[in-house]
mmCIF file of C-alpha atoms in Angstrom:
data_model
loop_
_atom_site.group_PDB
_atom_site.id
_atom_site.type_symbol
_atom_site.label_atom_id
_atom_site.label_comp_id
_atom_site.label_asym_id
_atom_site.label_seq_id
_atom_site.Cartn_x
_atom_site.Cartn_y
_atom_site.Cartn_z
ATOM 1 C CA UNK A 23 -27.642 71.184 -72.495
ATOM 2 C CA UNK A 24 -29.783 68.425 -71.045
ATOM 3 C CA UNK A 25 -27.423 65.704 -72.032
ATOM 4 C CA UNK A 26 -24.234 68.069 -70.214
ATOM 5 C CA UNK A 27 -26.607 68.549 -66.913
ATOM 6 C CA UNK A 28 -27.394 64.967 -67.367
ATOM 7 C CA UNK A 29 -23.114 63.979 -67.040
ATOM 8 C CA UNK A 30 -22.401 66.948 -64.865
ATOM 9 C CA UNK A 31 -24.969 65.381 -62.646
ATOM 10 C CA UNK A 32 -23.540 61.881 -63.142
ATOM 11 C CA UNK A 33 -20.497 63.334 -62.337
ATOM 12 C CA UNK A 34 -21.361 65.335 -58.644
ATOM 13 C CA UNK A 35 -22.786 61.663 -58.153
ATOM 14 C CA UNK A 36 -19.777 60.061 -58.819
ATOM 15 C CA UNK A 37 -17.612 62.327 -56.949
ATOM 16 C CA UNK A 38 -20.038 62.492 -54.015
ATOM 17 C CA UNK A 39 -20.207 58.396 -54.199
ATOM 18 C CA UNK A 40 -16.479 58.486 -54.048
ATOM 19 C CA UNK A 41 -16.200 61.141 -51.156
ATOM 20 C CA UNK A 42 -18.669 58.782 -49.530
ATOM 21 C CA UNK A 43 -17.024 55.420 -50.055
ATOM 22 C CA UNK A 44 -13.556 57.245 -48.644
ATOM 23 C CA UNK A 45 -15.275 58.525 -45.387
ATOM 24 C CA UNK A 46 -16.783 55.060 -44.815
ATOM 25 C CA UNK A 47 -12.970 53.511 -46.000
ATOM 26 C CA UNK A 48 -11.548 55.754 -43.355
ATOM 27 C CA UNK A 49 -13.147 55.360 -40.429
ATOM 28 C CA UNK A 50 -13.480 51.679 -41.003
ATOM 29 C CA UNK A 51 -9.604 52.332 -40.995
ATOM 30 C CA UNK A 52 -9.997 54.163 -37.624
ATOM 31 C CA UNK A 53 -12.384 51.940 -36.270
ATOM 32 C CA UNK A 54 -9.968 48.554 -36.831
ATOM 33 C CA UNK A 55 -6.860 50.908 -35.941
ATOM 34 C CA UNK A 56 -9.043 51.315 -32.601
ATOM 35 C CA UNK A 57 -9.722 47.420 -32.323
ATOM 36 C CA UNK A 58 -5.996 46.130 -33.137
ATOM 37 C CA UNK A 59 -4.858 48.874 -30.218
ATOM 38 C CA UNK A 60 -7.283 47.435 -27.660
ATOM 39 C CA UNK A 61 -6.708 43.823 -28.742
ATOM 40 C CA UNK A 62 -3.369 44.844 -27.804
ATOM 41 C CA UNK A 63 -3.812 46.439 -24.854
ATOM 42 C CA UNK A 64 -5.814 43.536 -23.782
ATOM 43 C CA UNK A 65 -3.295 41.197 -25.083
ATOM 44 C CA UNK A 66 -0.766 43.478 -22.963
ATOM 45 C CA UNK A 67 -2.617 42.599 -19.942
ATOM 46 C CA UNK A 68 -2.553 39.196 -20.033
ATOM 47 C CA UNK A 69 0.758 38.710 -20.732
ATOM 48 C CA UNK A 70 0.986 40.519 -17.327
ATOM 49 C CA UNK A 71 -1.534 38.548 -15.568
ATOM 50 C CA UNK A 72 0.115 35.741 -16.671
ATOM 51 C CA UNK A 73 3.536 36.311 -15.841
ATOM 52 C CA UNK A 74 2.173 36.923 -12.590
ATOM 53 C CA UNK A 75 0.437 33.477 -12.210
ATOM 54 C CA UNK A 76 3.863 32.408 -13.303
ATOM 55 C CA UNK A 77 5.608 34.201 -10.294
ATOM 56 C CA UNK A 78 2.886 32.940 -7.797
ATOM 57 C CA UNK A 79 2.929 28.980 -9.138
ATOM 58 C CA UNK A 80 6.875 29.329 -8.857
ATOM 59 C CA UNK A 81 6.817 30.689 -5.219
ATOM 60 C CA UNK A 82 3.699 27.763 -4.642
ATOM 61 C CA UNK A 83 6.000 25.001 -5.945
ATOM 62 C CA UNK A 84 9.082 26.380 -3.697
ATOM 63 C CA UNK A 85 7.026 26.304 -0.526
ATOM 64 C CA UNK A 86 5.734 23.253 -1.331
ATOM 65 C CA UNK A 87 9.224 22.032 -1.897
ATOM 66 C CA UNK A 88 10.431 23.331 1.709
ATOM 67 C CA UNK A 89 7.285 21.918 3.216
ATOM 68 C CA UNK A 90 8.194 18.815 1.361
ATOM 69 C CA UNK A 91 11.598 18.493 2.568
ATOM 70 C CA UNK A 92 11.035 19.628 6.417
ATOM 71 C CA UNK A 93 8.246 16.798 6.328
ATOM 72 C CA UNK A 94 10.557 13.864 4.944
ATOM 73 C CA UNK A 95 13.343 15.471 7.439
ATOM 74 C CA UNK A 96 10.805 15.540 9.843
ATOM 75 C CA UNK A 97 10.264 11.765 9.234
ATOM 76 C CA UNK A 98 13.546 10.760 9.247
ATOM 77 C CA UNK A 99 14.098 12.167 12.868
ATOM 78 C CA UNK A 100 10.752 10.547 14.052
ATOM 79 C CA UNK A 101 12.335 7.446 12.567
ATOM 80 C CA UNK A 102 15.473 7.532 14.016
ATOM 81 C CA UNK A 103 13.677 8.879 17.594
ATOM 82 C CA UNK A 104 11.341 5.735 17.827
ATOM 83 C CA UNK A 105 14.251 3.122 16.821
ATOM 84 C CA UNK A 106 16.302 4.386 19.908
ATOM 85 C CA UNK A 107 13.464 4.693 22.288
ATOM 86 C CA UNK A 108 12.964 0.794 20.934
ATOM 87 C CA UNK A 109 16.229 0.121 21.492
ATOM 88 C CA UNK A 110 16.592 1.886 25.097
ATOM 89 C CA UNK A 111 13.501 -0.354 26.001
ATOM 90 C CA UNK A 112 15.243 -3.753 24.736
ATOM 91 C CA UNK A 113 18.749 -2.604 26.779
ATOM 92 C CA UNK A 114 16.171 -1.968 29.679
ATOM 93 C CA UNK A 115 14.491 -5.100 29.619
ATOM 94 C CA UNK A 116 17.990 -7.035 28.726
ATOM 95 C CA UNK A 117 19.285 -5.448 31.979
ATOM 96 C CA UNK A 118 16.182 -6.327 33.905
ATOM 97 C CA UNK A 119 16.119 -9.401 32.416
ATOM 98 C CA UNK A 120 20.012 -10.060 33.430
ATOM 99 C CA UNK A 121 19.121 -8.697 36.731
ATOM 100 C CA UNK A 122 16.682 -11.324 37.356
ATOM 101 C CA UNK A 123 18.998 -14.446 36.581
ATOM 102 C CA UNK A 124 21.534 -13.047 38.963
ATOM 103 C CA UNK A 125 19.351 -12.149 41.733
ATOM 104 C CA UNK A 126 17.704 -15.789 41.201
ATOM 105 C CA UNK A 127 21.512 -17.244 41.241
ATOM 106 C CA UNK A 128 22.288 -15.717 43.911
ATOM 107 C CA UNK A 129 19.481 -16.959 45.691
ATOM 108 C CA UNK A 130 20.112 -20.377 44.803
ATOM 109 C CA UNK A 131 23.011 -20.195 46.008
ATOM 110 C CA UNK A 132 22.115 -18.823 49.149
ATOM 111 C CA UNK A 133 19.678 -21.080 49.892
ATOM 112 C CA UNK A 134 22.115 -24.065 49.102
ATOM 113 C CA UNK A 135 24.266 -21.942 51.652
ATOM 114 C CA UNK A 136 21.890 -22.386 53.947
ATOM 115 C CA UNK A 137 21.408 -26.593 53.611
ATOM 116 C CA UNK A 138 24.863 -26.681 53.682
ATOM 117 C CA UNK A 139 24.937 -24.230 56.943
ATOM 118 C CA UNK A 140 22.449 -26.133 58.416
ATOM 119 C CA UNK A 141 23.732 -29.538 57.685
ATOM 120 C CA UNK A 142 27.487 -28.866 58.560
ATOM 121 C CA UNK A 143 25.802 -27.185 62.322
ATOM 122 C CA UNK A 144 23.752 -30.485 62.621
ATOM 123 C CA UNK A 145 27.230 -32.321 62.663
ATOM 124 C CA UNK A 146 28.845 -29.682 64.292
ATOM 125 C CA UNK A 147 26.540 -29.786 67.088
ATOM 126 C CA UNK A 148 26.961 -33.727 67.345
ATOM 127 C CA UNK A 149 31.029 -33.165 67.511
ATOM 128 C CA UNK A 150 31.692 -29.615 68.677
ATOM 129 C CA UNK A 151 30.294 -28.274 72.412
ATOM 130 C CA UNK A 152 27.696 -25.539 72.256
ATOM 131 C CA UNK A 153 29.641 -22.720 72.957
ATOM 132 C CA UNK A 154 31.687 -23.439 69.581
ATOM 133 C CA UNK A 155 28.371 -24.340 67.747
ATOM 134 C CA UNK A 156 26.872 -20.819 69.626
ATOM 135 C CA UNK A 157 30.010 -18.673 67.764
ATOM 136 C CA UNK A 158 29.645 -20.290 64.577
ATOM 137 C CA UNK A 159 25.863 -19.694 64.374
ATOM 138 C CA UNK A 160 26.631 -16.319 64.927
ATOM 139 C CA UNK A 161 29.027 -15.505 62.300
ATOM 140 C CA UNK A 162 27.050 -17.692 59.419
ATOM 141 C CA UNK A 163 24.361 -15.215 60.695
ATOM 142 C CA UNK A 164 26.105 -11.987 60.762
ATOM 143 C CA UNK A 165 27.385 -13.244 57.148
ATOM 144 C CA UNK A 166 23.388 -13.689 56.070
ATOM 145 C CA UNK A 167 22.337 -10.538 57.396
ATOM 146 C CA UNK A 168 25.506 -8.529 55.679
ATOM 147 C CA UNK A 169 24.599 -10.407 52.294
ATOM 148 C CA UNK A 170 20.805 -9.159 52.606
ATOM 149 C CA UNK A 171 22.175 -5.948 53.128
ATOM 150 C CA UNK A 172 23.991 -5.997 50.043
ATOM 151 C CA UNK A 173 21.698 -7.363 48.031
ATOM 152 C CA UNK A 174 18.176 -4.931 49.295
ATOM 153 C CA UNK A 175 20.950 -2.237 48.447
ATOM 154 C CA UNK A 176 21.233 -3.231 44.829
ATOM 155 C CA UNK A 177 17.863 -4.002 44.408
ATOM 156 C CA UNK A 178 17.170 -0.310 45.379
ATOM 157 C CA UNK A 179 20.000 1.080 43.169
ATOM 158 C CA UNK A 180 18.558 -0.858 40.186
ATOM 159 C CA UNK A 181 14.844 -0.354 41.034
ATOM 160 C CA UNK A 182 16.047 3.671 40.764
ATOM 161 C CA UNK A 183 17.856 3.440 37.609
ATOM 162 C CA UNK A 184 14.677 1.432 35.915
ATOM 163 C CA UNK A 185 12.492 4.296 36.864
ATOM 164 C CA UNK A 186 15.142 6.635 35.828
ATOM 165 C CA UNK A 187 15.069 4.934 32.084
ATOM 166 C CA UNK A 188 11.149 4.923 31.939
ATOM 167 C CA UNK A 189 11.066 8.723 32.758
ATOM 168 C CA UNK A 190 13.654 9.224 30.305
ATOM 169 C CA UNK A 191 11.562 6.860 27.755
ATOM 170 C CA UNK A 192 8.165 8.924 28.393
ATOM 171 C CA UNK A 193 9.924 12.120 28.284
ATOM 172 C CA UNK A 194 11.202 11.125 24.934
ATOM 173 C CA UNK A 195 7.820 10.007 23.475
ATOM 174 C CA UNK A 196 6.992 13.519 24.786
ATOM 175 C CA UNK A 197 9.117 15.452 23.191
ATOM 176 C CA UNK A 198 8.102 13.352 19.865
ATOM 177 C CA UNK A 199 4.246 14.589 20.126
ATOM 178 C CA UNK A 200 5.065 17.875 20.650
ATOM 179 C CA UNK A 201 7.857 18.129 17.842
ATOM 180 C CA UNK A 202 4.942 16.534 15.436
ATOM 181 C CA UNK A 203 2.062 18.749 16.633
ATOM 182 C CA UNK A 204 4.611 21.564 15.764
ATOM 183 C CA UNK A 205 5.124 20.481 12.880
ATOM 184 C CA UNK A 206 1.662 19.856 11.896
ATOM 185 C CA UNK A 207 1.350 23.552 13.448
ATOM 186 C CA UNK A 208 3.759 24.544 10.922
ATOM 187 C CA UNK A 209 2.421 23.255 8.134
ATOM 188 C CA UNK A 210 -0.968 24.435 8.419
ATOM 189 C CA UNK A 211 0.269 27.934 8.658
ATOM 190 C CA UNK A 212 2.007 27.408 5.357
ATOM 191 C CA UNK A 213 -0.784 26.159 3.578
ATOM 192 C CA UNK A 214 -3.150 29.202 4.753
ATOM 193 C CA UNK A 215 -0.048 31.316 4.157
ATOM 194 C CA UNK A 216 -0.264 30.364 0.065
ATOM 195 C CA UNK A 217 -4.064 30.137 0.584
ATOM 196 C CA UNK A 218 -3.811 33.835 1.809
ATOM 197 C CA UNK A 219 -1.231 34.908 -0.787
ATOM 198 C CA UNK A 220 -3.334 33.368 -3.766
ATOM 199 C CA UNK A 221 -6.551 35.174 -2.704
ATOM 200 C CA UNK A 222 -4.517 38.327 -2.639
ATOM 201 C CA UNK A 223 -3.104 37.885 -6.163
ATOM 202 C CA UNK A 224 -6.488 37.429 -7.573
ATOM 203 C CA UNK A 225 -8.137 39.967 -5.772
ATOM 204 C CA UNK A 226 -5.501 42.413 -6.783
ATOM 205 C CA UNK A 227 -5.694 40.942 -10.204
#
């Protein structure tokens, strides 16, 4: 009887040892089920968060892109703006320049005009009788006067259209400063646009 209590003992023990090791087996079961869910769920979320840093580097790179392009496009027109302004100022000065050598010509030959006036009166005086000498005088001066004429009244034509060109040069340059400070403009509200647009994906995240 001592040696049956003795096994049936043993055995309860047993039994209750088993019970107690498949309690502990199951909820270390439940316990890891619980785990590999949340590793999951977190796993879950990142795969979201990072498709999201995906979207938001992709939209980055295609601004950046645009801003890349309208900058080089940008360049290209300021470029191709300061090469004609350049050459506008070299057909300017050219035309002064040609200008100059006529007006100079001309005066040479005016003044030789003159020699020649004065020279062919001198004789003309010796040969001719005053009143003759009197006409001629007249008309070489009449001729003078009319040539001055003429020639004040292209000076003031050309003095106009040189002023007209430098208006149209500094109006030009102008226009250039305030096409790159709107650009600038522009470009600085793109960059705080994505600076904006990042803070709100991380915040949100």
């Amino acid at each position: 009887t001592f040696q049956t209590n003795i096994l049936t003992e043993l055995k309860n023990w047993k039994l209750n040892l088993i019970q107690h090791h498949k309690v502990q087996m199951k909820q270390e079961k439940e316990k890891h089920a619980a785990h590999v869910k949340q590793l999951q769920n977190e796993m879950e979320n990142l795969k979201e968060l990072l498709h999201a840093y995906e979207i938001s580097i992709s939209r980055k790179d295609e601004v950046i892109t645009n801003l890349t392009q309208a900058l080089e496009k940008q360049k290209e027109r300021v470029e191709l703006m300061r090469r004609f302004t350049f050459w506008r100022i070299q057909h300017v000065n050219a035309k002064q320049e040609e200008y100059a050598i006529g007006m100079a010509d001309k005066h040479f030959q005016t003044a030789l005009m003159k020699k020649v006036w004065a020279a062919w009166r001198s004789v003309c005086e010796e040969r001719w009788k005053d009143k003759v000498a009197k006409a001629c005088q007249l008309r070489a001066e009449d001729v003078c006067v009319q040539l001055t004429n003429d020639y004040e009244a292209r000076i003031a034509e050309l003095t106009a259209t040189v002023e007209q060109t430098k208006a149209e040069i500094l109006r030009l340059h102008s226009e250039r400063d305030q096409y790159e400070d709107t650009m600038k403009k522009a470009f600085m509200r793109g960059v705080c646009a994505l600076n904006m647009e990042a803070m709100t994906m991380f915040q949100s995240k």
